[in-house]
CSV table of C-alpha atoms in Angstrom, one decimal:
chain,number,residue,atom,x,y,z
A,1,UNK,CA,83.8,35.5,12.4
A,2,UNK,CA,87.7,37.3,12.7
A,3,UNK,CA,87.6,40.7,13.8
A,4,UNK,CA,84.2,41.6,12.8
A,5,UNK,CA,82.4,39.5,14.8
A,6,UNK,CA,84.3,39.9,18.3
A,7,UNK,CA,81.9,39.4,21.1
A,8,UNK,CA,82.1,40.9,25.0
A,9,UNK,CA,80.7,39.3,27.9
A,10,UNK,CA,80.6,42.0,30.6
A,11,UNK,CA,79.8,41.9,34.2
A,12,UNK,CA,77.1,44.2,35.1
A,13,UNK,CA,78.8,46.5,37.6
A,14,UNK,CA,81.5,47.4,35.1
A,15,UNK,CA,80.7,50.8,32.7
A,16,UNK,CA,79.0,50.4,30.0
A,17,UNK,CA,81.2,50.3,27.0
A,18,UNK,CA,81.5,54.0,25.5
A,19,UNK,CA,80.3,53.0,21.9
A,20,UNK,CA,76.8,51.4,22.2
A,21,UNK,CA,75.7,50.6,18.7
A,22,UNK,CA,73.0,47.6,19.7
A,23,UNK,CA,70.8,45.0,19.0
A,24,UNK,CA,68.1,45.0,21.7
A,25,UNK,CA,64.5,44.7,23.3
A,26,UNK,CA,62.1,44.4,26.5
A,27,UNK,CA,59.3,42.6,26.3
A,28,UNK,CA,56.2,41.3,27.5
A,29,UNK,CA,58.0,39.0,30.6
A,30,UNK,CA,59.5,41.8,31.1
A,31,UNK,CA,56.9,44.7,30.6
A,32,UNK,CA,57.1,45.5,27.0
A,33,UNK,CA,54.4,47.4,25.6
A,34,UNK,CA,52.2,45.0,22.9
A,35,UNK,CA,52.2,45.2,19.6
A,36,UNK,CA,49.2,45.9,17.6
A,37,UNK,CA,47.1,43.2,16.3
A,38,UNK,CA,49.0,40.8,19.4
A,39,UNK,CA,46.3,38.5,21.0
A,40,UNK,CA,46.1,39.1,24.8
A,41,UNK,CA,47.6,36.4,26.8
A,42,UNK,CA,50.1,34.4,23.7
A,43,UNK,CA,52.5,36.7,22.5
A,44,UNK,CA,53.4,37.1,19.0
A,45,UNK,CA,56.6,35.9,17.1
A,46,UNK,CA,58.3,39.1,16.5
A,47,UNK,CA,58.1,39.7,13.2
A,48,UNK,CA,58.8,37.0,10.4
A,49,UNK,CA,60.9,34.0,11.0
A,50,UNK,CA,64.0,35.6,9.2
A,51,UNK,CA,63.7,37.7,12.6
A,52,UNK,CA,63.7,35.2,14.6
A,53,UNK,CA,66.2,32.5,13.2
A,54,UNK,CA,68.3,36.2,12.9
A,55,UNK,CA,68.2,36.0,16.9
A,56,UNK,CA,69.4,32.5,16.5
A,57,UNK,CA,72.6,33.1,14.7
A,58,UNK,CA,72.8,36.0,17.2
A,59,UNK,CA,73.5,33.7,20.2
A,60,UNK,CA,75.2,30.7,18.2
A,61,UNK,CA,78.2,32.1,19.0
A,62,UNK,CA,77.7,32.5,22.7
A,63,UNK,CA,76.3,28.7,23.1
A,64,UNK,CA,79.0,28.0,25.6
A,65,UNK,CA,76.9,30.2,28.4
A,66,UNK,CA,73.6,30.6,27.1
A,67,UNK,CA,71.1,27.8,26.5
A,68,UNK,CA,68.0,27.6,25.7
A,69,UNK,CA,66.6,29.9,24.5
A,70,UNK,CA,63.2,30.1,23.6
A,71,UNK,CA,60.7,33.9,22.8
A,72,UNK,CA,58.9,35.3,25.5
A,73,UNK,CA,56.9,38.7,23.7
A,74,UNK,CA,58.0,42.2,21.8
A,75,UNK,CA,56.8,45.6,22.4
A,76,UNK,CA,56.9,48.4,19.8
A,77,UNK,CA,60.9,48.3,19.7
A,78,UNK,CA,62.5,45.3,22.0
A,79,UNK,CA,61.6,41.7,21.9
A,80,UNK,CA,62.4,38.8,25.2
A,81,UNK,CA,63.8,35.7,25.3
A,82,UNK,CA,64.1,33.2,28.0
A,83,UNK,CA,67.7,31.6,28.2
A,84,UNK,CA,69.3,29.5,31.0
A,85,UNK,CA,72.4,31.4,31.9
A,86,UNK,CA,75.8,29.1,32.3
A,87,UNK,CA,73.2,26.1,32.4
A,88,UNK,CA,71.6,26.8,35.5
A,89,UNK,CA,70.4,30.6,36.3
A,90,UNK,CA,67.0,31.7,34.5
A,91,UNK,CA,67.7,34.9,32.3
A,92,UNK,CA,65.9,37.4,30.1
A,93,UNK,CA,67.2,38.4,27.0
A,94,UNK,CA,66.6,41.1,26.0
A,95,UNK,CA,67.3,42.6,21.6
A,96,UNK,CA,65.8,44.8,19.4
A,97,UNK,CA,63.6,43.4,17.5
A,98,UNK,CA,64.3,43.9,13.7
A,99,UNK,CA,60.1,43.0,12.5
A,100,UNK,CA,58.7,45.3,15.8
A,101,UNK,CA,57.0,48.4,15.1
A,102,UNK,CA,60.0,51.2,15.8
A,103,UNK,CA,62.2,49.0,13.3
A,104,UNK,CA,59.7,47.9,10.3
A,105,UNK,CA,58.4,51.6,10.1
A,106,UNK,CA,61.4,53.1,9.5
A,107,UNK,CA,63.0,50.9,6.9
A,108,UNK,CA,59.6,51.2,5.2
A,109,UNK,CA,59.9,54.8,5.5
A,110,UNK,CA,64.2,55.3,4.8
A,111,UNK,CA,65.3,51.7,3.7
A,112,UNK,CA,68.3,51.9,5.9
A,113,UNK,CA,68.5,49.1,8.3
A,114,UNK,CA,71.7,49.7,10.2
A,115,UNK,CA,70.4,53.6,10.6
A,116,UNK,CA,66.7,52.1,11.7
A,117,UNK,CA,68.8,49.7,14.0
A,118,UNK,CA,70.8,52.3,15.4
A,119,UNK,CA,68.0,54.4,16.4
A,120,UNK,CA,65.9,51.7,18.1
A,121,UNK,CA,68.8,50.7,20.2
A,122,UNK,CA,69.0,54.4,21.8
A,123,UNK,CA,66.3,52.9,23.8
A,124,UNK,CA,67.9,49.6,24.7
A,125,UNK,CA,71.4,51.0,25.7
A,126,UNK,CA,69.9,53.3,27.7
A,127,UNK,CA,68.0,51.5,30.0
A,128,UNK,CA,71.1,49.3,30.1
A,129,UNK,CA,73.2,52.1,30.9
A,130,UNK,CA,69.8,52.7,33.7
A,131,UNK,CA,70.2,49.5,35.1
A,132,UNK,CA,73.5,49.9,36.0
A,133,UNK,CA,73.4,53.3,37.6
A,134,UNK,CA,70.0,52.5,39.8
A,135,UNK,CA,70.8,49.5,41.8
A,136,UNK,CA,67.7,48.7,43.8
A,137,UNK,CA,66.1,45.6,45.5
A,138,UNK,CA,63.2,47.0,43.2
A,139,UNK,CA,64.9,47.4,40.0
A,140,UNK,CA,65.6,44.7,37.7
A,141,UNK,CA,69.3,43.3,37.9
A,142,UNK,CA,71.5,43.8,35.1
A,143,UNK,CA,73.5,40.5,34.9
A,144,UNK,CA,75.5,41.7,31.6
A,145,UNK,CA,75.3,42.3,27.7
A,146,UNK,CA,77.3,41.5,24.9
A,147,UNK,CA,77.8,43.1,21.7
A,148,UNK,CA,78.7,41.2,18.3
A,149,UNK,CA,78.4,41.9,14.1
A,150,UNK,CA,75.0,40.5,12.8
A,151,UNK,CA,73.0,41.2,9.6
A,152,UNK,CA,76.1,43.8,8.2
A,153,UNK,CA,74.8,45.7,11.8
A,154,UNK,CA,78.3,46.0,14.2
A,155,UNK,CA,77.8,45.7,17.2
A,156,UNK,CA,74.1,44.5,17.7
A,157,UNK,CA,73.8,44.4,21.4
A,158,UNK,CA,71.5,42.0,23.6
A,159,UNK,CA,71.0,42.8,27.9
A,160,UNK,CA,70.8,39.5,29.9
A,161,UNK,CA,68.9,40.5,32.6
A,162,UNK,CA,67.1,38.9,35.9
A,163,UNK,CA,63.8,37.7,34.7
A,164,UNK,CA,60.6,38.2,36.2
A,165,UNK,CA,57.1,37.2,35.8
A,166,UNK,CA,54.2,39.6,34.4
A,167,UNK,CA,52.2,41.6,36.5
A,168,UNK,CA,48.8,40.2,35.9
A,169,UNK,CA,46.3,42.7,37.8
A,170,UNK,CA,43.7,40.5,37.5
A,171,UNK,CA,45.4,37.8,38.8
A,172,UNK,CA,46.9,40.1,41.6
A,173,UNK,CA,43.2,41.1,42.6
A,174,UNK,CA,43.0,37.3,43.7
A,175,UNK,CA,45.3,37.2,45.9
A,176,UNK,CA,45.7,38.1,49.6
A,177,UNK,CA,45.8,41.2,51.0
A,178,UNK,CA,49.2,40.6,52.3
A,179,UNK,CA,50.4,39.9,48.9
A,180,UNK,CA,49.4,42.9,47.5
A,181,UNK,CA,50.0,45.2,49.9
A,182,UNK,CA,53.7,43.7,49.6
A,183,UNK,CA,53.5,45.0,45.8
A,184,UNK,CA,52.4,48.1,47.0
A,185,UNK,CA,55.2,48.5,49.4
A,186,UNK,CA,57.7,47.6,46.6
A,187,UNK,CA,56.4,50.4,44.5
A,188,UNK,CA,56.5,52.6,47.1
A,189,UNK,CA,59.9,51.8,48.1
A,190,UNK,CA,61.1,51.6,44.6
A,191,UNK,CA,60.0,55.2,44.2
A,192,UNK,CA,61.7,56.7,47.2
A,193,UNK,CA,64.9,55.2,45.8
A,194,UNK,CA,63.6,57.1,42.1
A,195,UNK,CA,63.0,60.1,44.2
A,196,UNK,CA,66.6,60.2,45.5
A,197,UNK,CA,68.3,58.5,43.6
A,198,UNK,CA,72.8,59.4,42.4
A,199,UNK,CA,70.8,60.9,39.0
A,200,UNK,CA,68.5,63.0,40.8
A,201,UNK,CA,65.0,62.5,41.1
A,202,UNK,CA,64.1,60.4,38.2
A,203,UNK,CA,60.4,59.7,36.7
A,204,UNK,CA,58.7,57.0,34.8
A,205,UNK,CA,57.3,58.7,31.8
A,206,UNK,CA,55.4,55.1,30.4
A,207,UNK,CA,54.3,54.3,33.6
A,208,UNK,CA,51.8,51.1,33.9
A,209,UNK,CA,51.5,47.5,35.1
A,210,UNK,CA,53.4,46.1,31.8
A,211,UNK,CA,56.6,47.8,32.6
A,212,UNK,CA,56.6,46.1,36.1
A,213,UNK,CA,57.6,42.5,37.1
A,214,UNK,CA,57.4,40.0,39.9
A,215,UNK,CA,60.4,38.2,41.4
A,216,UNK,CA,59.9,36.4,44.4
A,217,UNK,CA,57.2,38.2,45.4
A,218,UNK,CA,58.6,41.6,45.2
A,219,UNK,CA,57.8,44.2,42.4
A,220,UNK,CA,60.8,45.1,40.3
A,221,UNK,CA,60.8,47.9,37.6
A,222,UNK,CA,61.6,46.3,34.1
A,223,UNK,CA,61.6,48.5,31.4
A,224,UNK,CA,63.3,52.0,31.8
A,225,UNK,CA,63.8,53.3,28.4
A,226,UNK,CA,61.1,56.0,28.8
A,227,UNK,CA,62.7,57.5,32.3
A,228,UNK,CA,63.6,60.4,33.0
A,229,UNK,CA,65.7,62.8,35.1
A,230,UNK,CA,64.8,66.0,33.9
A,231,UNK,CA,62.4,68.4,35.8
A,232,UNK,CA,60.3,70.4,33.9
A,233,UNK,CA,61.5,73.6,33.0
A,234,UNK,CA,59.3,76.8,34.1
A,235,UNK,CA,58.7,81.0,34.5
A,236,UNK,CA,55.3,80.6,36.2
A,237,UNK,CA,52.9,77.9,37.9
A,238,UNK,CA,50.7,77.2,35.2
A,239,UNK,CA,54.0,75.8,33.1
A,240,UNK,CA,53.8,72.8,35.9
A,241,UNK,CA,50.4,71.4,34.8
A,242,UNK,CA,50.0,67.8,35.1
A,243,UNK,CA,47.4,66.3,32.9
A,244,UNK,CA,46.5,62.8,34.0
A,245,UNK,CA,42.9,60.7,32.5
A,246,UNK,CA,40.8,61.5,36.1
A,247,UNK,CA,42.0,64.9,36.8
A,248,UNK,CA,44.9,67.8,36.9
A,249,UNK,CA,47.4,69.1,39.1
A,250,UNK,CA,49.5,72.4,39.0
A,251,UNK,CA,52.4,72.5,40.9
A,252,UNK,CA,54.2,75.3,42.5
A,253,UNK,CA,57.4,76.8,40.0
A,254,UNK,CA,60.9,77.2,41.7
A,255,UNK,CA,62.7,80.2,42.3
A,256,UNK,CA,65.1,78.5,39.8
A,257,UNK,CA,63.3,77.7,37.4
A,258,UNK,CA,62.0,74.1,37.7
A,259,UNK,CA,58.2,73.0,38.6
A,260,UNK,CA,58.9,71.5,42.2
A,261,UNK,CA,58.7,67.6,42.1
A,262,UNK,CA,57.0,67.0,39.2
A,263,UNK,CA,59.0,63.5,38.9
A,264,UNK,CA,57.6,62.5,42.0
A,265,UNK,CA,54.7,63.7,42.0
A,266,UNK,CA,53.7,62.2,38.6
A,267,UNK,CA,55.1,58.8,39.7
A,268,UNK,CA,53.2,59.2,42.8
A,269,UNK,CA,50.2,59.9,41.4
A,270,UNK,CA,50.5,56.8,38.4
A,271,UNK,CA,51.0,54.8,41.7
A,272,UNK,CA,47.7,55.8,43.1
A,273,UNK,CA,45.6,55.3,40.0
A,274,UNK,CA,47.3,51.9,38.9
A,275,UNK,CA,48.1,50.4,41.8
A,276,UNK,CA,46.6,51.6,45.4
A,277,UNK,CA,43.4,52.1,44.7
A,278,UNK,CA,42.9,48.5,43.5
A,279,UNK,CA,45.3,46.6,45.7
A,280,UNK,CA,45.6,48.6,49.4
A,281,UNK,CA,42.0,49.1,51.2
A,282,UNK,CA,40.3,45.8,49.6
A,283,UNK,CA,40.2,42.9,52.0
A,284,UNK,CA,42.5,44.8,54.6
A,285,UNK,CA,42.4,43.7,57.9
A,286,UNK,CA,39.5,46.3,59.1
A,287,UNK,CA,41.2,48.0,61.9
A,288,UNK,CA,44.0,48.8,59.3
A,289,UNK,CA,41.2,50.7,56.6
A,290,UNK,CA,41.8,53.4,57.9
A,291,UNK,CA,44.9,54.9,57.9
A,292,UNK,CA,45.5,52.7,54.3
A,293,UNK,CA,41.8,54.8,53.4
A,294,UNK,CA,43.8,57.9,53.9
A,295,UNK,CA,46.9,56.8,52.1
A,296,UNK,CA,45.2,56.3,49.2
A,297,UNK,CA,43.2,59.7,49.6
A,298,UNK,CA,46.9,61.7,50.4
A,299,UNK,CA,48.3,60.3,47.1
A,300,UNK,CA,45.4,60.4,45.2
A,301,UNK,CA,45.2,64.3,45.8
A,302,UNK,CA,48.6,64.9,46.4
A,303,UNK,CA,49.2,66.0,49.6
A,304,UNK,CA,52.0,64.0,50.3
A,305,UNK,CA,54.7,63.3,48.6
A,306,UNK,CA,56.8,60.1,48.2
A,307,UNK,CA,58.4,60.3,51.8
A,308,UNK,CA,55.4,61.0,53.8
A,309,UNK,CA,53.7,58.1,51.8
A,310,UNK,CA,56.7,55.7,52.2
A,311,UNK,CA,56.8,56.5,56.0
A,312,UNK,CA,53.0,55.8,56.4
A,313,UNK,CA,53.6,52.5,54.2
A,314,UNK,CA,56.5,51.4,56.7
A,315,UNK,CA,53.8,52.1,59.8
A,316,UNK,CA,51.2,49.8,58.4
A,317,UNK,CA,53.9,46.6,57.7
A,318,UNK,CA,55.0,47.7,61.7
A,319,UNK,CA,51.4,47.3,62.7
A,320,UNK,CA,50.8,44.2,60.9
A,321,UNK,CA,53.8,42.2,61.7
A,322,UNK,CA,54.0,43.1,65.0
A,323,UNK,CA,50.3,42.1,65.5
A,324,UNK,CA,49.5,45.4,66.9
A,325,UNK,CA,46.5,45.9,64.4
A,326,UNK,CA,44.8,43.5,66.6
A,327,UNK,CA,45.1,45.3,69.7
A,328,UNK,CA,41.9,46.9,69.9
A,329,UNK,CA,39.8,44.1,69.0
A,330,UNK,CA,38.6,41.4,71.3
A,331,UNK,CA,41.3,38.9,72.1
A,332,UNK,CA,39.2,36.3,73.8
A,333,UNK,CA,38.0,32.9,71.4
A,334,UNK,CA,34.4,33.0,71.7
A,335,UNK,CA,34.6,28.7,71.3
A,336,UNK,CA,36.4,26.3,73.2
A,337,UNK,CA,39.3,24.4,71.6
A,338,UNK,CA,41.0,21.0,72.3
A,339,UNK,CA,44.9,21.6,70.9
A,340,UNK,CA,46.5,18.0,69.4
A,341,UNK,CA,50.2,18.6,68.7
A,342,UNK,CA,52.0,16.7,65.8
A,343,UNK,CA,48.3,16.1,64.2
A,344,UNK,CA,47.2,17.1,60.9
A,345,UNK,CA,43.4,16.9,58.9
A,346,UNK,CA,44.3,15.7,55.5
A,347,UNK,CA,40.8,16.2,53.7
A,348,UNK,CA,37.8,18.2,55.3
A,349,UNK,CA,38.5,21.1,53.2
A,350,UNK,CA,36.4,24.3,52.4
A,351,UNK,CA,37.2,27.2,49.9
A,352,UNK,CA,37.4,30.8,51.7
A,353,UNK,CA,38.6,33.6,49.7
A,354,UNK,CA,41.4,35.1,49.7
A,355,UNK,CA,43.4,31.7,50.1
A,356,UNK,CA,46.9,30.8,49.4
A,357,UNK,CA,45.1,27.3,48.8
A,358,UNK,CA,42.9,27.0,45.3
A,359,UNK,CA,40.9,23.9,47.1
A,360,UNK,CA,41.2,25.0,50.6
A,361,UNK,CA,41.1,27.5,53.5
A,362,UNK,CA,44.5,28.9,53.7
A,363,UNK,CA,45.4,32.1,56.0
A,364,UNK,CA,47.9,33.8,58.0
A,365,UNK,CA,47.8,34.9,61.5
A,366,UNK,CA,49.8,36.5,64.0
A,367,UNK,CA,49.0,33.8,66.5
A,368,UNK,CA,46.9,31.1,67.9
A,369,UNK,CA,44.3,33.3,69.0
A,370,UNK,CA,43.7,34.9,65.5
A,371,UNK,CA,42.9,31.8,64.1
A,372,UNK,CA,40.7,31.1,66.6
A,373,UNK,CA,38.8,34.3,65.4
A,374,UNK,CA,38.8,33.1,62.5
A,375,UNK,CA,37.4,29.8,62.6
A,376,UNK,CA,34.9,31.5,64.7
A,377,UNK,CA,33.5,33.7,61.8
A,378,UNK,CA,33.0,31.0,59.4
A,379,UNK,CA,30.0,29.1,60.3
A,380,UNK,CA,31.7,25.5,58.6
A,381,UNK,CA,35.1,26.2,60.4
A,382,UNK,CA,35.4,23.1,62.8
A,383,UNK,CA,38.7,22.7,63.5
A,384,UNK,CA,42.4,24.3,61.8
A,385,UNK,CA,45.9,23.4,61.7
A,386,UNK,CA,48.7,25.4,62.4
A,387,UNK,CA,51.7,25.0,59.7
A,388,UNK,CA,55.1,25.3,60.1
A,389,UNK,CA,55.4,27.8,57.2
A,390,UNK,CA,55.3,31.3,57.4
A,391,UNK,CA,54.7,34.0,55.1
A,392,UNK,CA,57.2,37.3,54.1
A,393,UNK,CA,56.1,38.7,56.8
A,394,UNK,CA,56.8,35.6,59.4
A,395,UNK,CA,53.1,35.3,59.9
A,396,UNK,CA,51.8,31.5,60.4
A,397,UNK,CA,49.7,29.7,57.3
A,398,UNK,CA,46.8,27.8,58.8
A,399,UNK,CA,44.7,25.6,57.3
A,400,UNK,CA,40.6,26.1,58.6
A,401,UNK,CA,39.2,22.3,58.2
A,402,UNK,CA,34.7,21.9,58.1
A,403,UNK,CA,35.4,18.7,60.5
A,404,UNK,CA,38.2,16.7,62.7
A,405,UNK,CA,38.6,13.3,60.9
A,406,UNK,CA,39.9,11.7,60.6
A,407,UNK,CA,43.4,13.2,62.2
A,408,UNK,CA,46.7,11.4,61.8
A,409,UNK,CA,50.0,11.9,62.8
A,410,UNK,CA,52.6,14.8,61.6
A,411,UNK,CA,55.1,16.1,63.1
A,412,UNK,CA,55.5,19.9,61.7
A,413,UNK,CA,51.7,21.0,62.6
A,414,UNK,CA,49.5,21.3,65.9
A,415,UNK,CA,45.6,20.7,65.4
A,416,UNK,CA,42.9,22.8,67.2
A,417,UNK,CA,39.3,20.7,67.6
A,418,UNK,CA,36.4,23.0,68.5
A,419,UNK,CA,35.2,21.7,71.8
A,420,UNK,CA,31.3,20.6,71.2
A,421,UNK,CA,28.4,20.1,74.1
């Protein structure tokens, strides 16, 4: 209460406030790195429930535009919450959290909270201050913050932030290849922006899956409090030695000084060995293996660098939505079909993988004759419907049936019936 417990609601695209003493955290939703001893999958409270009915008290005061609020996960120094912003917009919160690792160790180690606090919220405020500066389709939005006295602390801060879903490889692996090339593309385009961005070229020093979200489809960058926009300083090559798991790089030194694009180079490469090799070539349309084939061999050695790759990127979504990928394959349906307009199959469903159906055949194609193709190369396919919804890419979803009844009426889809004897 009074003086000591003033509170600020600010709008993201104003400054950050010049005396950032906070109270914050990034978590699992929103690519915070695990805790030790945390179960894979449920997150962990954070902490003790002191901690957490601490958070509480945190946000009582702000109940008139956050609701609630319930824990998402903690990393080593940040926990995130869930809140409904002004009672309708999904947010992340994001705190320090007071029983995480960065905390705990050093009141155990110096019994002084509010110093312990202090120093754990370096990392908060500056990814808020991050957040702010980098304003990307790619980077997480920074809806605002607000800073208020808690536990004898002043000014604890907490980040309300878009939220996003966690980047689940596994899950990713699953899915089309038009889906994950789209994450690739996001990275890709993401690190352009990084590359040249009003800082200067900036790098992700913790750079993995976890620090990486999903909004809508697109891959956003979450947690930023390990970026940097210093090059590496140098008086000869072998200063710019990059030391990565698979293998190492040396990169030239300036005549001023610095090792030439280290920052993106080392993001380039993290991309490569997280991201490209697992999601680009797999499942790829075939006559598009092999230029993505040599964008993963380019990064993976090197021998580009973040514009080259992002141009190459740009060429494949060209070829893809423009449907000229299927120009030099045949363009003529092996099978004859009987087209029904306003007519849909209801059941006569078989599983084909990758589908954006769990109990059915679900693609996209450019046009009719693509499906056609398609139906051709699976031995069951009897018949498909084309939908009236489209995918990010304003591709048709089509649904590949094993037989042709029974067929009833609907207006938004056209019916093809392979044309027997």
């Amino acid at each position: 209460g009074g003086e000591r417990a003033r509170r600020r609601m600010e709008g993201a695209g104003r400054e950050a406030p010049p005396r950032p003493r906070p109270r914050g955290g990034s978590p699992r939703q929103s690519g915070a790195k695990p805790r030790a001893g945390q179960r894979g999958g449920e997150p962990a409270e954070p902490g003790t429930a002191r901690v957490f009915s601490l958070f509480l008290y945190l946000f009582l005061p702000c109940a008139r535009c956050v609701f609630g609020v319930r824990y998402l996960g903690s990393g080593y120094t940040k926990a995130v919450y869930r809140a409904l912003l002004n009672g309708s917009r999904a947010v992340a919160l994001k705190a320090v959290d007071f029983g995480g690792h960065d905390v705990a160790g050093c009141v155990r180690q110096f019994a002084a909270l509010g110093d312990c606090y202090r120093l754990a919220a370096y990392k908060l405020v500056k990814e808020m201050v991050l957040l702010q500066r980098l304003r990307h389709r790619n980077v997480l939005q920074l809806y605002g913050y607000c800073y208020q006295d808690s536990n004898d602390i002043p000014d604890t801060l907490t980040t309300i932030t878009e939220l996003g879903s966690p980047l689940e490889m596994i899950q990713l692996l699953q899915t089309s290849w038009e889906d994950r090339f789209r994450i690739c593309l996001s990275l890709v385009r993401l690190l352009h922006y990084l590359a040249h961005s009003p800082l200067g070229s900036v790098t992700l020093l913790d750079f993995r899956p976890r620090q990486f979200v999903i909004v809508d489809g697109e891959l956003k960058v979450t947690d930023l409090d390990d970026a940097s926009i210093e090059e590496s300083s140098c008086t000869s090559n072998s200063d710019c030695f990059m030391e990565f798991p698979a293998r190492n790089f040396t990169l030239p030194c300036s005549v001023e000084g610095r090792c030439q694009n280290m920052n993106e180079k080392r993001n380039l490469y993290n991309a490569y060995r997280f991201f490209f090799t697992y999601l680009l070539p797999h499942s790829a349309p075939s006559s598009l293996r092999p230029l993505l084939d040599k964008i993963v061999n380019a990064t993976g050695e090197l021998h580009w660098g973040i514009d080259e790759t992002a141009a190459q990127l740009e060429r494949v979504l060209n070829l893809y939505k423009s449907g000229e990928y299927l120009q030099n394959t045949t363009r003529i349906p092996k099978t004859e079909y009987k087209r029904v307009p306003e007519a849909f199959i209801p059941d006569e469903n078989y599983r084909c993988w990758p589908s954006y159906h769990h109990k059915g055949c679900l693609l996209s194609v450019f046009d009719v004759n693509e499906a056609m193709e398609i139906c051709d190369s699976y031995s069951q396919c009897k018949a498909f419907v084309l939908t009236n919804q489209t995918t990010w890419t304003g591709r048709q979803l089509v649904f590949f049936k094993m037989a042709s009844n029974p067929i009833v009426p609907d207006p938004d889809k056209i019916t093809y019936v392979k044309v027997t004897g």
